[in-house]
Short mmCIF file of C-alpha atoms in Angstrom, two decimals:
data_model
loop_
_atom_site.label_atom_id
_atom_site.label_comp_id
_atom_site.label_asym_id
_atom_site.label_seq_id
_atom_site.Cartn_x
_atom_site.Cartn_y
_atom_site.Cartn_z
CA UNK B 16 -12.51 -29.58 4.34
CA UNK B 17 -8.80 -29.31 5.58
CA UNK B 18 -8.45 -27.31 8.72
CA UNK B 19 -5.57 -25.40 10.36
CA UNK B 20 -4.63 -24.27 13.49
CA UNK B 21 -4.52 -20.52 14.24
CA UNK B 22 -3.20 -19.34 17.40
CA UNK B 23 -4.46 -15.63 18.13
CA UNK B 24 -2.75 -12.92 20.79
CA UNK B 25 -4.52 -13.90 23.79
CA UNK B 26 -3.37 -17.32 23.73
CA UNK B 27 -6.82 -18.75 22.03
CA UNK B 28 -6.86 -21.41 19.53
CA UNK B 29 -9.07 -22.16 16.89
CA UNK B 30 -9.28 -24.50 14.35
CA UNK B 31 -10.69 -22.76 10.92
CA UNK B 32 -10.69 -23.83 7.44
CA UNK B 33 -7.96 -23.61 5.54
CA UNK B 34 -7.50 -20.89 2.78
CA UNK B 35 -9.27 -18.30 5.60
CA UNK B 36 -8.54 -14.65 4.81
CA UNK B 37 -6.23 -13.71 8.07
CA UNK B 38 -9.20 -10.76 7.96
CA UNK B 39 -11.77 -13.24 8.38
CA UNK B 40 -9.82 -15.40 11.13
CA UNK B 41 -9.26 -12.26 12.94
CA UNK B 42 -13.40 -11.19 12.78
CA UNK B 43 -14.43 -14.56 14.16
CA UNK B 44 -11.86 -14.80 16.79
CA UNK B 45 -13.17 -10.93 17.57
CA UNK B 46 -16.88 -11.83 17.34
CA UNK B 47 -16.17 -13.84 20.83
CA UNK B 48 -13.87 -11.24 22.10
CA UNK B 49 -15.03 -7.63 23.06
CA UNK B 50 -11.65 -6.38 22.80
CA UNK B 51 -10.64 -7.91 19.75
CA UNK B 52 -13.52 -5.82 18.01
CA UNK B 53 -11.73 -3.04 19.01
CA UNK B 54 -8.22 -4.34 17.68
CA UNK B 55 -10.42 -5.68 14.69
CA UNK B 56 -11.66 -1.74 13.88
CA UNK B 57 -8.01 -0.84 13.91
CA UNK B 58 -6.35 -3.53 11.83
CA UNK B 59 -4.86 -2.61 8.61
CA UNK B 60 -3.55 -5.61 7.84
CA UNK B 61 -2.42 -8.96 9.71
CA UNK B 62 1.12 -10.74 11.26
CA UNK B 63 1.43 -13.81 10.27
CA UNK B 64 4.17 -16.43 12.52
CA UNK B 65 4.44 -19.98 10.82
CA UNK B 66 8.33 -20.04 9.61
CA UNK B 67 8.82 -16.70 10.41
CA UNK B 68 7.09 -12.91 11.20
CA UNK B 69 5.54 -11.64 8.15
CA UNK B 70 3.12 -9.14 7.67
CA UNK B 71 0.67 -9.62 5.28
CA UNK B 72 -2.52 -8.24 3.42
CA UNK B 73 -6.06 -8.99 5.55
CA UNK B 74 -7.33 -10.63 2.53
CA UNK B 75 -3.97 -13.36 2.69
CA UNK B 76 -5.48 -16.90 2.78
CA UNK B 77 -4.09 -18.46 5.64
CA UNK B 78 -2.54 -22.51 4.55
CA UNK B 79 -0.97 -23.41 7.74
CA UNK B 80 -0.78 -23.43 11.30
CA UNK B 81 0.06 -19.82 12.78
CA UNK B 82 0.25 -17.42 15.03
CA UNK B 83 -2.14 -14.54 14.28
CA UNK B 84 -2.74 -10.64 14.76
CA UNK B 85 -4.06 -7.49 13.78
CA UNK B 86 -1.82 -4.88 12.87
CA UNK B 87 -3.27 -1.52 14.28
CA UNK B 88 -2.90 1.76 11.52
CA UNK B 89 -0.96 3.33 14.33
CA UNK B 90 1.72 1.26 14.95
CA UNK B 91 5.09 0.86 13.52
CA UNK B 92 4.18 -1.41 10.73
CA UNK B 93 0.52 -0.21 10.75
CA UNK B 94 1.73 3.02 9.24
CA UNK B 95 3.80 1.28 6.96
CA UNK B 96 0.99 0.05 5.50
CA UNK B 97 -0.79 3.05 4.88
CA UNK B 98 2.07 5.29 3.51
CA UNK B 99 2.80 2.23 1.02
CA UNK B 100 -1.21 2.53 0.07
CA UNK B 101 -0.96 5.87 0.03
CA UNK B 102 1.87 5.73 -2.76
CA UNK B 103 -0.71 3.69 -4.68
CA UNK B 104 -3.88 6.00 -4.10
CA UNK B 105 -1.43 9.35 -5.60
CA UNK B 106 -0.22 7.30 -8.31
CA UNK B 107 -4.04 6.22 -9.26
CA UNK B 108 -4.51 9.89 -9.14
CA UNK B 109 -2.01 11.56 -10.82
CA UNK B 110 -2.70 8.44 -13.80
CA UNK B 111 -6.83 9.49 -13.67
CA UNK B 112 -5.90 13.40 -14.03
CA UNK B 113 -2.45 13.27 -15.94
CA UNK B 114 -2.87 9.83 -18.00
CA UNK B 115 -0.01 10.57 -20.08
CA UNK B 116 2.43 10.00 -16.90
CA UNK B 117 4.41 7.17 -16.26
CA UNK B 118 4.24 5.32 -13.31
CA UNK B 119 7.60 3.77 -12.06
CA UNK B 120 8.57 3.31 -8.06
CA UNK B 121 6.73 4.27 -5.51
CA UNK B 122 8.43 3.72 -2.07
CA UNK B 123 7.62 4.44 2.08
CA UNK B 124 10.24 6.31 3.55
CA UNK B 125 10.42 7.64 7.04
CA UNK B 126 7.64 9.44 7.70
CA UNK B 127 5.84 9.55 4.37
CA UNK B 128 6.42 7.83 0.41
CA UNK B 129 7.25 9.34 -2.24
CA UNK B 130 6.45 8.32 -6.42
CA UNK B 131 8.60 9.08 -8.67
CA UNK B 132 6.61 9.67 -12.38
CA UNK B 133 7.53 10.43 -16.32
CA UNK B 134 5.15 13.13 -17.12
CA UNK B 135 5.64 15.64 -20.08
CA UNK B 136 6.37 19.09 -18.40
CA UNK B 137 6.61 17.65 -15.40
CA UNK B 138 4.46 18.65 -11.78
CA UNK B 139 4.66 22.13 -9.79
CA UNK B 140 3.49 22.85 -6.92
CA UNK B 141 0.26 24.00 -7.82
CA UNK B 142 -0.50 20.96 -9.00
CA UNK B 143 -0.79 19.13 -5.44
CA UNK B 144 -4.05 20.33 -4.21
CA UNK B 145 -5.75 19.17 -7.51
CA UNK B 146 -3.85 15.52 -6.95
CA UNK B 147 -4.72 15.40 -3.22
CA UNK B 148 -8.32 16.23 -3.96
CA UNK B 149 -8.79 13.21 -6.46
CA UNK B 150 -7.00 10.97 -3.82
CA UNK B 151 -9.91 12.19 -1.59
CA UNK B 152 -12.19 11.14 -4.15
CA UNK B 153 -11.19 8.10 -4.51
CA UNK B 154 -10.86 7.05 -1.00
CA UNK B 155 -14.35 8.56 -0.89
CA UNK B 156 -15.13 5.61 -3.67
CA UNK B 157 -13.80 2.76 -1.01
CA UNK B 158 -12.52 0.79 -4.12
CA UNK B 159 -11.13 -2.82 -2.98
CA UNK B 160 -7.82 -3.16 -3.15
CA UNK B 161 -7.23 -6.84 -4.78
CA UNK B 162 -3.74 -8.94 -4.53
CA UNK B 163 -2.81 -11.17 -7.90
CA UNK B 164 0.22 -13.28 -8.41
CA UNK B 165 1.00 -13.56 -12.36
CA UNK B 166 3.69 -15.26 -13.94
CA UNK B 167 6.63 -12.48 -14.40
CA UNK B 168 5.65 -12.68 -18.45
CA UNK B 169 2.47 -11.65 -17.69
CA UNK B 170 3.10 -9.27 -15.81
CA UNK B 171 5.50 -7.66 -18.83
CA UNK B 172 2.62 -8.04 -21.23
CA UNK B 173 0.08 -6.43 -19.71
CA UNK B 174 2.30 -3.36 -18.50
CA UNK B 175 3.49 -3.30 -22.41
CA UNK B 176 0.37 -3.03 -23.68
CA UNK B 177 -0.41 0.00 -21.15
CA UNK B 178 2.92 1.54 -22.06
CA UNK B 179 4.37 1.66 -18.86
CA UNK B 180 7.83 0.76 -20.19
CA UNK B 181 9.61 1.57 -17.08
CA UNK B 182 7.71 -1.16 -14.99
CA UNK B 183 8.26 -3.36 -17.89
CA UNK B 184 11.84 -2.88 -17.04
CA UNK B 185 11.93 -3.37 -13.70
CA UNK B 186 10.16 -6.72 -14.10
CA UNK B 187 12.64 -7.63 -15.99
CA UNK B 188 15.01 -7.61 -14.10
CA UNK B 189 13.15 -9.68 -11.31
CA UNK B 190 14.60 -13.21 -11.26
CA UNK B 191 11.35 -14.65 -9.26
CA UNK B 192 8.97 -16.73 -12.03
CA UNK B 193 6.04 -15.41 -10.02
CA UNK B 194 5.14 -11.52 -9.34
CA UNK B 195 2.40 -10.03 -7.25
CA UNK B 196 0.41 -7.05 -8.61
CA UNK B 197 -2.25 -5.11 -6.85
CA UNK B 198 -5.29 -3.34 -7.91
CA UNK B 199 -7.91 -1.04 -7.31
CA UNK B 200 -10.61 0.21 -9.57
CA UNK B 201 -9.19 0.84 -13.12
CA UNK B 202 -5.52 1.50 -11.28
CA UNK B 203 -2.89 -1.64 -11.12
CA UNK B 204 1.09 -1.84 -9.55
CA UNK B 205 4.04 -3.92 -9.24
CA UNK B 206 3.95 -4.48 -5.42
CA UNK B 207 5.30 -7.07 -2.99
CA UNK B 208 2.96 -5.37 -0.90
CA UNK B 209 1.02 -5.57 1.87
CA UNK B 210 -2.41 -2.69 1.62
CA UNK B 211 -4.89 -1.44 2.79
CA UNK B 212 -8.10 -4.02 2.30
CA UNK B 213 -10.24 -0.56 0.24
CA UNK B 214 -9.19 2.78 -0.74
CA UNK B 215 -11.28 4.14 2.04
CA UNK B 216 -9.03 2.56 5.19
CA UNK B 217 -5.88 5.18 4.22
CA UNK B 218 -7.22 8.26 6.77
CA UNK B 219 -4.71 10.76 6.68
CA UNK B 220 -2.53 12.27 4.37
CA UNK B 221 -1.01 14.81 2.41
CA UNK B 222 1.38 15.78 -0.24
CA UNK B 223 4.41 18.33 0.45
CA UNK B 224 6.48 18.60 -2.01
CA UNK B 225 7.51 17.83 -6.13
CA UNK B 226 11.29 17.51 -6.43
CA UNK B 227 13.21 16.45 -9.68
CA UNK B 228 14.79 12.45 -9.53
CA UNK B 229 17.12 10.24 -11.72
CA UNK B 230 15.68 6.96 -13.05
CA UNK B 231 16.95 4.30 -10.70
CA UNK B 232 18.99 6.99 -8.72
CA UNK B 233 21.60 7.37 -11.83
CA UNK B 234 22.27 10.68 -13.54
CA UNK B 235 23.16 9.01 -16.65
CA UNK B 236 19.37 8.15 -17.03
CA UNK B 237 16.22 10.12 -17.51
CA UNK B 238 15.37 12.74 -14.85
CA UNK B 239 11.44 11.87 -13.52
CA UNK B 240 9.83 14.04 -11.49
CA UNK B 241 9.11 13.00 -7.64
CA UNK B 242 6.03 13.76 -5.22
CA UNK B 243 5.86 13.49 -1.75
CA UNK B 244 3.88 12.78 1.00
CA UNK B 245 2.78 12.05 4.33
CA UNK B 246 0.31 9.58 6.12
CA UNK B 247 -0.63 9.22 9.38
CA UNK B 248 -2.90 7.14 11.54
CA UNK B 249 -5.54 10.64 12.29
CA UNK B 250 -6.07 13.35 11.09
CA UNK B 251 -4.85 14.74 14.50
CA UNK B 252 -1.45 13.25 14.07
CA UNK B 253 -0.81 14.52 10.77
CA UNK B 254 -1.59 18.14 11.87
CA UNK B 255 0.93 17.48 14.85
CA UNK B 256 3.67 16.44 12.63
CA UNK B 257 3.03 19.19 10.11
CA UNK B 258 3.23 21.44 12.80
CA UNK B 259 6.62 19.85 13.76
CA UNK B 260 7.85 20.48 10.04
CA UNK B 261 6.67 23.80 10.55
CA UNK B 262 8.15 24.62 13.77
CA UNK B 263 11.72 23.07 12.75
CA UNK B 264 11.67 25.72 9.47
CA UNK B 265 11.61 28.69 12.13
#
């Protein structure tokens, strides 16, 4: 079997088989390290050096020599990574309670994400407890969150035959051949990515506000309806941000 070269924070290097989740690499470099268990507990996903920085899902199969680390929920990109999953994990929810809605971007912005939806009526803000509370749920159910690369035609099939004409759209208008979807349990989304390995590794979060939204920012189009919200790495730091919100109101 081929074999690469990984080169891990501490200066370590390993030779491991090629096609190794950057997960897996990290666990057995961690295994002989006491604080890379630690680091290990932490990671949300993995940086990848070869031509380039690049930070990537922990279930990535590594092809080539690299440099390799875990990327800890709290840091910079850590919390990237959970606010993009956390997109994912309301729009899985709002599609299990509302399934009439249609999905279409679902961005991280500073501080939080936001998804923008096509849902007759529309969302108040009455509604958010009852869409947090299923995002619970399904973190609760730990689903694994799977990467697939399609061919872009693919990809426009299968979101035509679930009606979701405004991905179908936006696929369209990719110029890549190949597109990367992710999924998790029944739910699936256009996404470069990188996520969370499982539903259960997004800890903290919660939804603020519904606010009305223009299909690809122009007024000329269809007005969705947009929901935010806000992850953090603990529960303890989202209640010190909401405070923060709170606090900058008075």
């Amino acid at each position: 079997m081929a074999e690469i070269r990984v080169t891990f924070e501490d200066g370590a290097v390993e030779r491991l088989p090629a096609g190794i989740a950057a997960g897996e690499a990290i666990r057995r470099h961690a295994e002989r390290d006491g604080a890379g268990r630690a680091r290990l507990e932490r990671a949300v996903a993995a940086r990848v050096e070869a031509d380039g920085s690049t930070v990537v899902d922990l279930t990535r199969p590594l092809l080539r020599d690299c440099r390799l680390a875990p990327v800890a929920v709290e840091s910079p990109e850590g919390l990237d990574v959970i606010r993009h999953s956390a997109a994912h994990l309301m729009a899985q929810a709002v599609k299990r309670l509302f399934p009439e809605t249609q999905i279409t971007i679902g961005p991280v912005i500073e501080n939080g994400f936001y998804y923008d939806f096509k849902r007759p009526g529309g969302f108040a803000s009455e509604d958010l407890p009852r869409i947090e509370a299923m995002m619970r749920a399904i973190v609760a159910e730990d689903l694994p969150v799977r990467r697939e690369e399609v061919a872009r035609s693919e990809a426009i099939r299968r979101f035509r035959a679930m009606g979701e004409h405004y991905k179908v759209e936006i696929i369209e208008g990719i110029p890549d051949e190949t597109v990367s979807l992710y999924h998790q349990g029944e739910f699936v989304d256009l996404c470069r990515g990188p996520h969370v390995p499982s539903t259960g590794r997004i800890p903290a979060f919660r939804l603020t506000t519904v606010a009305g939204a223009y299909w690809r920012g122009d007024a000329r189009n269809e007005q969705l309806q947009r929901i935010y919200g806000t992850a953090w790495a603990s529960e303890q730091d989202l209640e010190a941000y909401l405070k923060r919100l709170e606090e900058a109101k008075q």
